[in-house]
Amino acid sequence: MERHNAEETHLRSQDWFGKTGKDGFIYRSWMKNQGHPAHQFKGKPVIGICNTWSEVTPCNGHFRELAQSVKNGVYEAGGFPLEFPVMSLGETLIRPTAMLQRNLASMTVEESIRGNPFDGIVLLTGCDKTTPSLIMGAASVDLPSIVLTGGAMLSGRFQGKAIGSGTDVWRFADDLKTGKMTAQEFEEAESCMSRSIGHCSTMGTASTMACMAEALGLTLPGSAAIPAADSRKKALAHMTGIRAVEMVKENLTMSKILTRKAFENAIMLNAAVGGSTNFVIHLLAIAGRIGVDLTLDDFDTIGSKMPFLLNLMPSGAFLMEDFYYAGGLPVVIKEMQKYLHADTVSANGRSIVENSTDARNWNADVIASVEEPILPEGGIAVVKGNLCQNGAVIKPSAASAHLLKHRGRAVVFETIEHYHAVIDDPDLDIDETCVMVLKNVGPRGYPGMPEVGNMALPKKLLEKGVTDMVRISDARMSGTAFGTVFLHASPESAVGGNLALVQNGDIIEVDVAARSIHLVVSEEELQSRRQNWQPIELGYQRGYVGLYVKHVMQAHEGADFDFLLGKSGHEIKRESH
Ligand code: FES
């Protein structure tokens, strides 16, 4: 196993706090108003604790306490912790979609880190977008940085059964629609689902991101699955603080951890845990920041043949709390070791494979073995065809096997508002063999690419007992959702991708095994439709949204801003006074 070699490093914080004269006075004096004694400023590694605590990001609502545990560790290791807030994105509240602000949040992280006297960084992440936005921002600065994910909620229970965040909301909503559930039961379920601090308890996007951070090597081992309410999460926070100081002394920067091999490990492990499709878009964006060449096709080539091992909702039966008791991600890493690169470096200086040598599986119902996986092939499939030349993604483990090869008549919704207006109209010409097509919900078209790709089925079909249909859009889907849903179609309809040209009654063929998605319309006909196509009026000129629609890249490129590709490093040449 390769170990990271420590090297002596200059403390950039001393470029502020080590100064003499007027500048040093100003840098130190105002900080002293918080009660920091003079010796804290003398040659100690300054660890910035990047906090996404917010009362409107309920999944991260416990982060003040968690930050205190990190600080305890930093002090113990001889460092000087300084906590700072960044833009925090609460998935459930923020409108129109947290994805619209992911890049903005990453910019607040990047600029807050670069502009301040930090030597190393602890990133406190939890709710969906808080993990990628913090990693993206920190990667653009490339200081020694370690991630601490906040942990999932304890498992919910309702009417005697385990219920998972998000996943059961979709089921309950369908049951309410069809009268299988009363409004009173529906309301009661609200409190049962979210019974403790922490992020979504399913293998939704937050848990996927927690596993991604650990798989990339950005956390201490075993971090992803520890529940938020478990005292061991605070203990890990303390250890993360200690390690952040050591990482500064070793100059273990993010780019030493985030190599192409680390990204490949993350893709393989995402397949094994059945991670969300949002993984694709966030990992592409992170790779773009750190300068690793990663493409949409890599997710299929590297991940789609990997075994699927983790029996968690939405693809399976259990929840994150069960995953922790079964042994967490180190067990999955140990199972997958014959596929993984062992010569990577993680935050503790060892590879993720070396860190997992002693892992033991305490519940084979939760974590299956490579020899007897839940499915021999997990991961995310990338389909291409004349409907989306740059690709669309699907998570086969969350889809219905009988629909993975399908030919059906398109029923088109021009916008999400159009969908809502007509979906439950008894006269809507639709049956279970149709293909639901939703346009103008991509990065530019919405804007912000919301999680609406798993459109609910028409009421009249739900009442018939239909549980799944083929759905295609340029949107994303919540990681807690399921179904035969093709997402992230690129180019999106708002920029004139062929998705924009689909009409009611067109025949669409999908074949996941063949990785194809095809609109059965002649090229001549498409050409004539293209000439008559009018882009929708975006109507966003000013402010952040104006900047977003001008600069956001397509889904297959990670939907980052074109001007944020690459990194600017941590050097600041000019003084502030
Ligand atoms: Fe925050 Fe699911 S809503 S993690």
Coordinates of C-alpha atoms and ligand atoms in Angstrom, one line a residue:
M1 CA 0.0 0.0 0.0
E2 CA 1.2 3.5 -0.8
R3 CA 1.3 5.9 2.1
H4 CA 1.2 9.6 1.7
N5 CA 4.6 11.2 2.4
A6 CA 4.5 14.0 4.8
E7 CA 6.3 17.1 3.8
E8 CA 7.1 20.3 5.6
T9 CA 4.7 23.1 4.7
H10 CA 4.5 26.8 5.1
L11 CA 1.5 28.0 7.1
R12 CA -0.3 30.5 4.9
S13 CA -2.2 31.8 8.0
Q14 CA 1.1 33.3 9.1
D15 CA 0.9 35.6 6.0
W16 CA -1.9 37.3 8.1
F17 CA -1.3 36.5 11.8
G18 CA 2.5 36.4 11.6
K19 CA 2.8 39.9 10.2
T20 CA 4.4 42.8 12.1
G21 CA 3.4 46.5 11.9
K22 CA 0.0 47.9 11.0
D23 CA -1.2 44.9 8.9
G24 CA -0.4 42.4 11.7
F25 CA -2.1 44.6 14.2
I26 CA -5.2 44.8 12.1
Y27 CA -5.3 41.0 11.3
R28 CA -4.9 40.1 15.0
S29 CA -6.5 42.8 17.0
W30 CA -10.1 42.5 15.7
M31 CA -9.9 38.7 16.1
K32 CA -8.9 39.2 19.7
N33 CA -12.3 40.7 20.4
Q34 CA -13.6 37.1 20.5
G35 CA -11.3 36.3 23.4
H36 CA -8.6 34.4 21.5
P37 CA -5.3 34.6 23.6
A38 CA -2.2 35.9 21.8
H39 CA -0.5 32.5 21.5
Q40 CA -3.2 31.2 19.2
F41 CA -1.9 33.5 16.5
K42 CA 1.7 32.2 16.7
G43 CA 2.5 29.5 14.2
K44 CA -0.5 27.2 14.8
P45 CA -2.3 25.6 11.9
V46 CA -5.5 27.5 11.4
I47 CA -8.3 25.2 10.6
G48 CA -11.4 26.7 9.0
I49 CA -14.6 24.9 9.8
C50 CA -16.9 25.5 6.9
N51 CA -20.3 25.2 8.4
T52 CA -23.6 24.8 6.5
W53 CA -25.7 25.0 9.7
S54 CA -29.0 26.7 9.0
E55 CA -32.5 26.4 10.5
V56 CA -33.7 26.3 6.9
T57 CA -31.5 23.4 6.1
P58 CA -33.1 21.1 8.6
C59 CA -30.8 18.2 7.7
N60 CA -27.9 20.2 8.9
G61 CA -29.6 21.7 12.0
H62 CA -27.3 20.0 14.4
F63 CA -24.1 21.3 12.9
R64 CA -23.3 23.9 15.7
E65 CA -22.7 21.1 18.1
L66 CA -20.8 19.1 15.5
A67 CA -18.6 22.1 14.8
Q68 CA -17.8 22.3 18.6
S69 CA -16.6 18.7 18.5
V70 CA -14.4 19.4 15.5
K71 CA -13.0 22.4 17.4
N72 CA -12.2 20.3 20.4
G73 CA -10.2 18.0 18.2
V74 CA -8.4 20.9 16.5
Y75 CA -7.4 22.4 19.9
E76 CA -6.2 19.0 21.1
A77 CA -3.9 18.7 18.1
G78 CA -2.4 22.1 18.6
G79 CA -4.4 23.9 15.9
F80 CA -6.5 27.1 16.0
P81 CA -10.1 26.4 14.8
L82 CA -12.1 29.2 13.2
E83 CA -15.7 28.4 12.2
F84 CA -17.3 30.3 9.3
P85 CA -20.7 30.1 7.6
V86 CA -21.3 29.5 3.9
M87 CA -24.4 29.4 1.8
S88 CA -26.4 26.5 2.9
L89 CA -29.0 24.8 0.7
G90 CA -32.0 23.0 2.3
E91 CA -33.4 20.7 -0.3
T92 CA -36.9 20.6 1.0
L93 CA -37.5 24.3 1.4
I94 CA -35.5 26.3 -1.2
R95 CA -37.3 27.3 -4.4
P96 CA -37.3 26.7 -7.3
T97 CA -34.7 24.0 -6.7
A98 CA -31.5 23.7 -4.6
M99 CA -29.6 22.7 -7.8
L100 CA -30.0 26.2 -9.1
Q101 CA -27.9 27.5 -6.2
R102 CA -25.3 24.7 -6.0
N103 CA -22.8 26.6 -8.1
L104 CA -23.5 29.8 -6.2
A105 CA -23.0 28.0 -2.8
S106 CA -19.7 26.5 -4.2
M107 CA -18.5 30.0 -5.0
T108 CA -19.2 31.2 -1.5
V109 CA -17.1 28.3 -0.2
E110 CA -14.3 28.9 -2.6
E111 CA -14.0 32.6 -2.0
S112 CA -14.5 32.3 1.8
I113 CA -11.6 29.8 2.0
R114 CA -9.2 31.6 -0.3
G115 CA -9.8 35.0 1.2
N116 CA -9.2 34.0 4.8
P117 CA -6.2 32.9 6.8
F118 CA -6.8 29.2 6.7
D119 CA -4.2 26.4 6.5
G120 CA -6.6 23.6 6.4
I121 CA -10.4 23.1 6.1
V122 CA -13.1 20.9 7.6
L123 CA -16.2 20.8 5.5
L124 CA -19.4 20.1 7.4
T125 CA -21.8 18.7 4.9
G126 CA -25.2 16.9 5.0
C127 CA -28.2 17.8 3.0
D128 CA -28.0 16.9 -0.7
K129 CA -26.3 19.9 -2.3
T130 CA -24.2 20.9 0.7
T131 CA -21.8 18.1 0.1
P132 CA -21.0 18.7 -3.6
S133 CA -21.1 22.5 -3.3
L134 CA -18.5 22.4 -0.4
I135 CA -16.3 19.9 -2.1
M136 CA -16.4 21.8 -5.4
G137 CA -15.6 25.1 -3.7
A138 CA -12.8 23.7 -1.6
A139 CA -11.3 21.8 -4.6
S140 CA -11.0 25.1 -6.4
V141 CA -8.7 26.3 -3.6
D142 CA -6.9 23.0 -3.0
L143 CA -5.8 23.3 0.6
P144 CA -5.6 20.2 2.9
S145 CA -9.3 19.6 3.4
I146 CA -11.3 16.9 5.1
V147 CA -15.1 16.3 4.9
L148 CA -17.3 15.5 7.8
T149 CA -20.8 14.4 6.7
G150 CA -23.5 15.1 9.3
G151 CA -25.1 11.6 9.3
A152 CA -28.6 10.4 8.5
M153 CA -31.8 10.5 10.6
L154 CA -32.7 7.5 12.7
S155 CA -35.1 5.1 10.9
G156 CA -38.7 6.2 10.9
R157 CA -41.6 3.9 11.7
F158 CA -45.2 4.3 10.8
Q159 CA -48.1 1.9 11.5
G160 CA -45.5 -0.8 12.5
K161 CA -43.3 -0.5 9.4
A162 CA -40.0 1.2 8.7
I163 CA -40.4 4.2 6.5
G164 CA -37.7 6.0 4.7
S165 CA -37.3 9.7 4.0
G166 CA -38.6 10.7 0.6
T167 CA -39.1 7.2 -0.7
D168 CA -42.3 6.7 1.3
V169 CA -43.5 10.2 0.6
W170 CA -43.9 9.2 -3.0
R171 CA -45.8 6.1 -2.0
F172 CA -48.0 7.9 0.5
A173 CA -48.8 10.6 -2.0
D174 CA -50.0 8.0 -4.5
D175 CA -52.0 6.3 -1.7
L176 CA -53.6 9.6 -0.7
K177 CA -54.5 10.2 -4.4
T178 CA -56.2 6.8 -4.8
G179 CA -57.9 6.9 -1.3
K180 CA -55.8 4.1 0.2
M181 CA -54.7 6.6 2.9
T182 CA -56.6 9.2 4.8
A183 CA -55.5 12.8 5.1
Q184 CA -55.1 12.3 8.8
E185 CA -52.8 9.3 8.3
F186 CA -50.9 11.3 5.8
E187 CA -50.2 14.1 8.3
E188 CA -49.4 11.6 11.1
A189 CA -46.7 10.1 8.8
E190 CA -44.9 13.5 8.7
S191 CA -43.7 13.2 12.3
C192 CA -43.0 9.5 12.0
M193 CA -40.6 10.0 9.0
S194 CA -38.4 12.7 10.4
R195 CA -37.9 11.6 14.0
S196 CA -34.4 12.8 14.7
I197 CA -31.7 15.1 13.6
G198 CA -29.9 14.3 10.4
H199 CA -30.3 14.0 6.6
C200 CA -32.6 11.6 4.7
S201 CA -32.4 8.1 6.0
T202 CA -32.6 6.3 2.6
M203 CA -29.9 5.9 0.0
G204 CA -31.0 9.2 -1.4
T205 CA -28.7 11.9 -2.6
A206 CA -27.4 13.0 0.8
S207 CA -26.5 9.4 1.7
T208 CA -25.1 8.9 -1.8
M209 CA -23.0 12.1 -1.3
A210 CA -21.8 10.9 2.1
C211 CA -20.7 7.6 0.6
M212 CA -19.1 9.4 -2.3
A213 CA -17.1 11.6 0.0
E214 CA -15.8 8.5 1.9
A215 CA -15.2 6.6 -1.3
L216 CA -13.2 9.4 -2.7
G217 CA -11.1 9.4 0.4
L218 CA -12.1 12.8 1.7
T219 CA -13.4 11.6 5.1
L220 CA -12.1 9.4 7.9
P221 CA -13.0 5.8 7.4
G222 CA -16.6 4.7 8.4
S223 CA -17.9 8.3 8.4
A224 CA -20.8 8.0 5.9
A225 CA -23.1 5.7 7.8
I226 CA -22.9 6.9 11.4
P227 CA -26.3 8.3 12.2
A228 CA -26.5 12.0 13.1
A229 CA -27.9 11.3 16.6
D230 CA -25.3 8.7 17.5
S231 CA -22.6 9.9 19.9
R232 CA -20.0 8.3 17.7
K233 CA -20.7 11.0 15.1
K234 CA -19.4 13.6 17.6
A235 CA -16.5 11.4 18.4
L236 CA -15.7 11.2 14.7
A237 CA -16.0 15.0 14.5
H238 CA -13.4 15.3 17.2
M239 CA -11.1 12.9 15.4
T240 CA -11.7 14.9 12.1
G241 CA -10.5 18.0 13.9
I242 CA -7.3 16.3 15.0
R243 CA -6.7 14.9 11.6
A244 CA -7.2 18.3 9.9
V245 CA -4.3 19.7 11.8
E246 CA -2.1 16.7 10.8
M247 CA -3.1 17.0 7.2
V248 CA -1.8 20.6 7.2
K249 CA 1.5 19.4 8.6
E250 CA 1.7 16.7 5.9
N251 CA 0.5 19.2 3.2
L252 CA -2.1 16.5 2.2
T253 CA -4.0 18.7 -0.3
M254 CA -7.2 17.8 -2.0
S255 CA -5.6 17.2 -5.4
K256 CA -3.4 14.5 -3.8
I257 CA -6.5 12.7 -2.7
L258 CA -8.8 13.4 -5.7
T259 CA -7.0 11.5 -8.4
R260 CA -8.5 9.8 -11.4
K261 CA -8.3 6.5 -9.5
A262 CA -10.2 8.0 -6.6
F263 CA -13.0 9.0 -8.9
E264 CA -13.0 5.5 -10.4
N265 CA -13.3 4.0 -6.9
A266 CA -16.2 6.3 -6.2
I267 CA -18.0 5.3 -9.3
M268 CA -17.6 1.6 -8.5
L269 CA -18.7 2.0 -4.9
N270 CA -21.7 4.1 -6.0
A271 CA -22.8 1.1 -8.1
A272 CA -22.3 -1.2 -5.1
V273 CA -24.4 1.0 -2.8
G274 CA -27.1 1.8 -5.4
G275 CA -26.4 5.6 -5.1
S276 CA -28.6 8.3 -6.6
T277 CA -28.4 9.4 -10.2
N278 CA -27.5 12.9 -8.8
F279 CA -24.1 11.3 -8.1
V280 CA -23.3 11.6 -11.8
I281 CA -23.9 15.3 -12.1
H282 CA -22.0 16.2 -8.8
L283 CA -19.0 14.0 -9.4
L284 CA -18.6 15.4 -12.9
A285 CA -18.6 18.9 -11.4
I286 CA -16.1 18.0 -8.7
A287 CA -13.8 16.4 -11.3
G288 CA -14.1 19.6 -13.4
R289 CA -12.9 21.7 -10.5
I290 CA -9.9 19.6 -9.5
G291 CA -8.9 19.0 -13.2
V292 CA -9.5 15.3 -13.5
D293 CA -10.7 14.2 -16.9
L294 CA -14.0 12.4 -16.3
T295 CA -16.8 11.9 -18.8
L296 CA -20.4 10.7 -18.6
D297 CA -19.4 7.5 -20.4
D298 CA -17.0 6.7 -17.6
F299 CA -20.0 6.1 -15.2
D300 CA -21.3 3.4 -17.5
T301 CA -18.0 1.9 -18.5
I302 CA -16.6 1.8 -15.0
G303 CA -19.7 1.4 -12.9
S304 CA -22.5 -0.4 -14.7
K305 CA -21.0 -3.8 -14.5
M306 CA -20.3 -3.6 -10.8
P307 CA -22.4 -5.7 -8.4
F308 CA -25.1 -4.1 -6.4
L309 CA -24.7 -5.0 -2.7
L310 CA -26.6 -2.6 -0.4
N311 CA -30.2 -3.4 0.4
L312 CA -31.3 0.2 1.2
M313 CA -34.4 2.1 0.1
P314 CA -35.3 3.2 -2.5
S315 CA -33.9 0.2 -4.3
G316 CA -34.1 -2.1 -1.3
A317 CA -35.7 -2.5 2.2
F318 CA -33.4 -1.1 4.8
L319 CA -32.2 2.4 5.9
M320 CA -29.0 4.2 6.8
E321 CA -29.2 3.3 10.5
D322 CA -29.3 -0.4 9.5
F323 CA -26.3 0.2 7.2
Y324 CA -24.3 1.6 10.1
Y325 CA -25.1 -1.4 12.4
A326 CA -24.1 -3.8 9.5
G327 CA -20.7 -2.2 9.4
G328 CA -21.0 0.8 7.0
L329 CA -19.1 1.6 3.9
P330 CA -15.8 -0.1 5.0
V331 CA -17.7 -3.5 4.6
V332 CA -18.7 -2.6 1.1
I333 CA -15.2 -1.4 0.3
K334 CA -13.7 -4.7 1.6
E335 CA -16.2 -6.7 -0.5
M336 CA -15.4 -4.7 -3.6
Q337 CA -11.6 -4.7 -3.1
K338 CA -10.8 -6.8 -6.1
Y339 CA -12.2 -4.1 -8.3
L340 CA -10.9 -1.0 -6.5
H341 CA -7.7 0.8 -6.8
A342 CA -5.7 0.3 -3.7
D343 CA -3.0 2.8 -4.5
T344 CA -5.0 5.9 -3.6
V345 CA -4.6 8.2 -0.6
S346 CA -7.4 9.1 1.7
A347 CA -7.7 11.8 4.4
N348 CA -5.9 9.6 7.0
G349 CA -2.9 9.0 4.7
R350 CA -3.9 5.4 3.8
S351 CA -5.9 4.1 1.0
I352 CA -9.6 3.3 1.4
V353 CA -8.9 -0.4 0.8
E354 CA -6.2 -0.5 3.5
N355 CA -8.6 1.3 5.9
S356 CA -11.2 -1.4 5.4
T357 CA -9.1 -4.5 5.9
D358 CA -10.6 -5.3 9.3
A359 CA -14.2 -4.4 8.4
R360 CA -16.8 -7.1 9.3
N361 CA -20.3 -7.5 8.0
W362 CA -22.8 -7.9 10.8
N363 CA -25.9 -8.2 8.7
A364 CA -25.8 -10.0 5.4
D365 CA -29.4 -9.0 4.7
V366 CA -28.3 -5.4 4.6
I367 CA -24.9 -5.8 2.8
A368 CA -24.7 -8.6 0.3
S369 CA -21.4 -10.2 -0.8
V370 CA -19.8 -9.8 -4.2
E371 CA -20.3 -13.6 -4.7
E372 CA -24.1 -13.3 -4.0
P373 CA -25.0 -9.7 -4.8
I374 CA -28.5 -8.3 -4.8
L375 CA -28.0 -7.7 -8.6
P376 CA -25.0 -8.7 -10.6
E377 CA -25.0 -5.3 -12.3
G378 CA -25.8 -2.1 -10.4
G379 CA -24.7 1.4 -11.1
I380 CA -26.0 3.9 -13.6
A381 CA -26.5 3.2 -17.3
V382 CA -25.9 5.8 -19.9
V383 CA -28.2 5.6 -22.9
K384 CA -27.7 7.5 -26.1
G385 CA -29.6 7.9 -29.4
N386 CA -31.3 10.5 -31.5
L387 CA -33.4 11.6 -28.5
C388 CA -30.3 12.7 -26.6
Q389 CA -27.1 12.6 -28.5
N390 CA -25.0 13.4 -25.4
G391 CA -26.7 10.9 -23.3
A392 CA -29.3 10.3 -20.6
V393 CA -29.0 8.3 -17.4
I394 CA -31.1 5.6 -15.7
K395 CA -30.6 3.7 -12.5
P396 CA -31.7 0.2 -13.5
S397 CA -31.8 -1.1 -9.9
A398 CA -34.6 1.4 -9.1
A399 CA -36.5 0.6 -12.4
S400 CA -38.9 -2.1 -13.4
A401 CA -37.2 -4.9 -15.2
H402 CA -40.0 -5.4 -17.7
L403 CA -39.7 -1.7 -18.8
L404 CA -36.0 -1.6 -19.4
K405 CA -36.7 -2.6 -23.0
H406 CA -39.9 -0.9 -24.2
R407 CA -41.6 0.7 -27.2
G408 CA -44.4 3.1 -26.6
R409 CA -46.3 6.2 -27.8
A410 CA -45.1 9.5 -26.5
V411 CA -47.3 11.6 -24.3
V412 CA -45.6 15.0 -24.2
F413 CA -45.7 17.7 -21.5
E414 CA -44.1 20.9 -22.7
T415 CA -43.4 22.2 -19.2
I416 CA -43.9 21.0 -15.6
E417 CA -46.9 23.3 -15.3
H418 CA -48.4 21.7 -18.4
Y419 CA -47.9 18.3 -16.8
H420 CA -49.6 19.4 -13.5
A421 CA -52.5 20.9 -15.4
V422 CA -53.4 17.8 -17.5
I423 CA -52.0 14.7 -15.7
D424 CA -55.1 13.8 -13.8
D425 CA -57.5 14.8 -16.5
P426 CA -59.7 11.7 -17.1
D427 CA -59.7 12.5 -20.8
L428 CA -55.9 12.5 -21.1
D429 CA -55.1 10.0 -23.9
I430 CA -52.6 7.8 -22.0
D431 CA -52.2 4.2 -20.9
E432 CA -49.5 2.2 -19.2
T433 CA -47.7 1.4 -22.4
C434 CA -47.1 5.1 -23.2
V435 CA -43.9 7.0 -22.6
M436 CA -44.2 10.2 -20.6
V437 CA -42.0 12.9 -22.0
L438 CA -41.3 16.1 -20.0
K439 CA -39.5 19.1 -21.6
N440 CA -37.9 22.3 -20.4
V441 CA -36.8 21.1 -17.0
G442 CA -33.1 21.0 -17.8
P443 CA -30.3 23.2 -16.4
R444 CA -31.2 26.2 -18.5
G445 CA -34.8 25.4 -19.2
Y446 CA -36.2 25.4 -15.7
P447 CA -33.7 26.9 -14.8
G448 CA -31.8 24.7 -12.4
M449 CA -32.7 21.2 -13.4
P450 CA -35.2 20.3 -10.6
E451 CA -36.0 16.8 -9.3
V452 CA -39.2 16.3 -11.2
G453 CA -38.1 13.6 -13.6
N454 CA -40.0 10.9 -11.6
M455 CA -43.4 12.5 -12.6
A456 CA -46.3 10.8 -10.7
L457 CA -48.4 8.6 -12.9
P458 CA -51.9 9.7 -13.9
K459 CA -54.5 9.1 -11.2
K460 CA -56.6 6.9 -13.5
L461 CA -53.7 4.5 -14.1
L462 CA -52.7 4.4 -10.4
E463 CA -56.3 3.4 -9.7
K464 CA -55.9 0.6 -12.1
G465 CA -52.9 -0.6 -10.2
V466 CA -50.2 0.6 -12.5
T467 CA -47.0 1.3 -10.5
D468 CA -44.5 2.3 -13.1
M469 CA -44.2 3.7 -16.6
V470 CA -41.3 4.8 -18.8
R471 CA -40.6 8.5 -18.2
I472 CA -38.0 10.7 -20.1
S473 CA -36.9 14.2 -19.3
D474 CA -34.0 16.6 -19.0
A475 CA -34.7 16.9 -15.3
R476 CA -33.1 15.1 -12.4
M477 CA -34.8 12.8 -9.9
S478 CA -34.7 12.7 -6.2
G479 CA -32.3 10.1 -5.0
T480 CA -35.1 8.8 -2.8
A481 CA -37.3 8.1 -5.8
F482 CA -37.7 5.1 -8.0
G483 CA -39.1 4.0 -11.4
T484 CA -38.1 3.5 -15.0
V485 CA -37.1 7.1 -15.4
F486 CA -34.6 8.4 -18.0
L487 CA -33.0 11.6 -16.7
H488 CA -30.5 14.3 -17.6
A489 CA -31.3 14.1 -21.3
S490 CA -28.6 16.2 -23.0
P491 CA -28.7 18.4 -25.0
E492 CA -31.7 19.6 -23.0
S493 CA -34.9 20.8 -24.8
A494 CA -34.4 24.5 -23.9
V495 CA -31.2 24.6 -26.1
G496 CA -32.9 22.8 -29.0
G497 CA -31.9 19.2 -28.2
N498 CA -34.1 16.6 -30.1
L499 CA -36.1 16.2 -26.9
A500 CA -37.6 19.5 -27.8
L501 CA -38.9 18.0 -31.1
V502 CA -40.9 15.1 -29.7
Q503 CA -44.6 15.3 -30.4
N504 CA -47.6 13.5 -29.0
G505 CA -48.0 10.1 -30.7
D506 CA -44.3 9.7 -31.7
I507 CA -43.0 6.3 -31.0
I508 CA -40.0 6.0 -28.6
E509 CA -37.9 2.9 -28.2
V510 CA -35.7 2.4 -25.1
D511 CA -33.4 -0.6 -24.6
V512 CA -31.1 -0.2 -21.5
A513 CA -29.1 -3.4 -22.3
A514 CA -28.3 -1.9 -25.7
R515 CA -27.8 1.5 -24.1
S516 CA -30.1 3.1 -26.7
I517 CA -33.0 5.6 -26.6
H518 CA -34.5 6.3 -30.0
L519 CA -37.2 8.5 -31.4
V520 CA -38.8 6.7 -34.3
V521 CA -39.1 9.7 -36.5
S522 CA -37.2 10.2 -39.8
E523 CA -34.3 12.7 -39.9
E524 CA -36.2 14.7 -42.6
E525 CA -39.2 15.1 -40.3
L526 CA -36.9 16.1 -37.4
Q527 CA -35.2 18.6 -39.6
S528 CA -38.5 20.2 -40.6
R529 CA -39.6 20.3 -36.9
R530 CA -36.3 21.8 -36.0
Q531 CA -36.8 24.7 -38.5
N532 CA -40.1 25.5 -36.9
W533 CA -38.9 25.1 -33.3
Q534 CA -39.0 28.2 -31.0
P535 CA -37.0 28.2 -27.7
I536 CA -39.1 28.9 -24.7
E537 CA -38.8 32.4 -23.3
L538 CA -36.4 32.0 -20.3
G539 CA -37.2 35.5 -19.0
Y540 CA -34.2 35.7 -16.7
Q541 CA -31.8 38.5 -17.4
R542 CA -30.6 39.9 -14.1
G543 CA -28.9 38.7 -10.9
Y544 CA -27.7 35.3 -10.2
V545 CA -30.3 33.5 -12.3
G546 CA -29.3 35.6 -15.3
L547 CA -25.7 34.6 -14.7
Y548 CA -26.8 31.0 -14.3
V549 CA -28.7 30.6 -17.6
K550 CA -25.8 32.3 -19.4
H551 CA -23.0 30.1 -18.1
V552 CA -24.4 26.8 -16.9
M553 CA -23.1 23.8 -18.9
Q554 CA -25.2 20.8 -19.9
A555 CA -26.0 17.9 -17.6
H556 CA -23.4 15.5 -19.2
E557 CA -20.8 18.1 -18.2
G558 CA -21.9 18.3 -14.6
A559 CA -24.0 21.5 -14.9
D560 CA -21.2 23.6 -13.5
F561 CA -20.5 27.1 -14.7
D562 CA -18.1 27.2 -17.7
F563 CA -16.0 29.9 -15.9
L564 CA -15.5 27.7 -12.8
L565 CA -13.7 24.8 -14.5
G566 CA -10.3 24.2 -13.1
K567 CA -9.0 25.7 -9.9
S568 CA -7.4 29.0 -8.9
G569 CA -5.4 27.7 -5.9
H570 CA -5.0 29.5 -2.6
E571 CA -2.6 32.2 -3.3
I572 CA -3.7 35.8 -2.7
K573 CA -1.1 38.3 -3.8
R574 CA -2.6 41.5 -2.5
E575 CA -3.1 42.8 1.0
S576 CA -6.5 44.0 2.2
H577 CA -5.3 47.3 3.7
Ligands
FES1 FE1 -31.9 17.0 3.2 FE2 -32.9 14.7 2.0 S1 -33.8 16.7 2.3 S2 -31.0 15.1 2.8

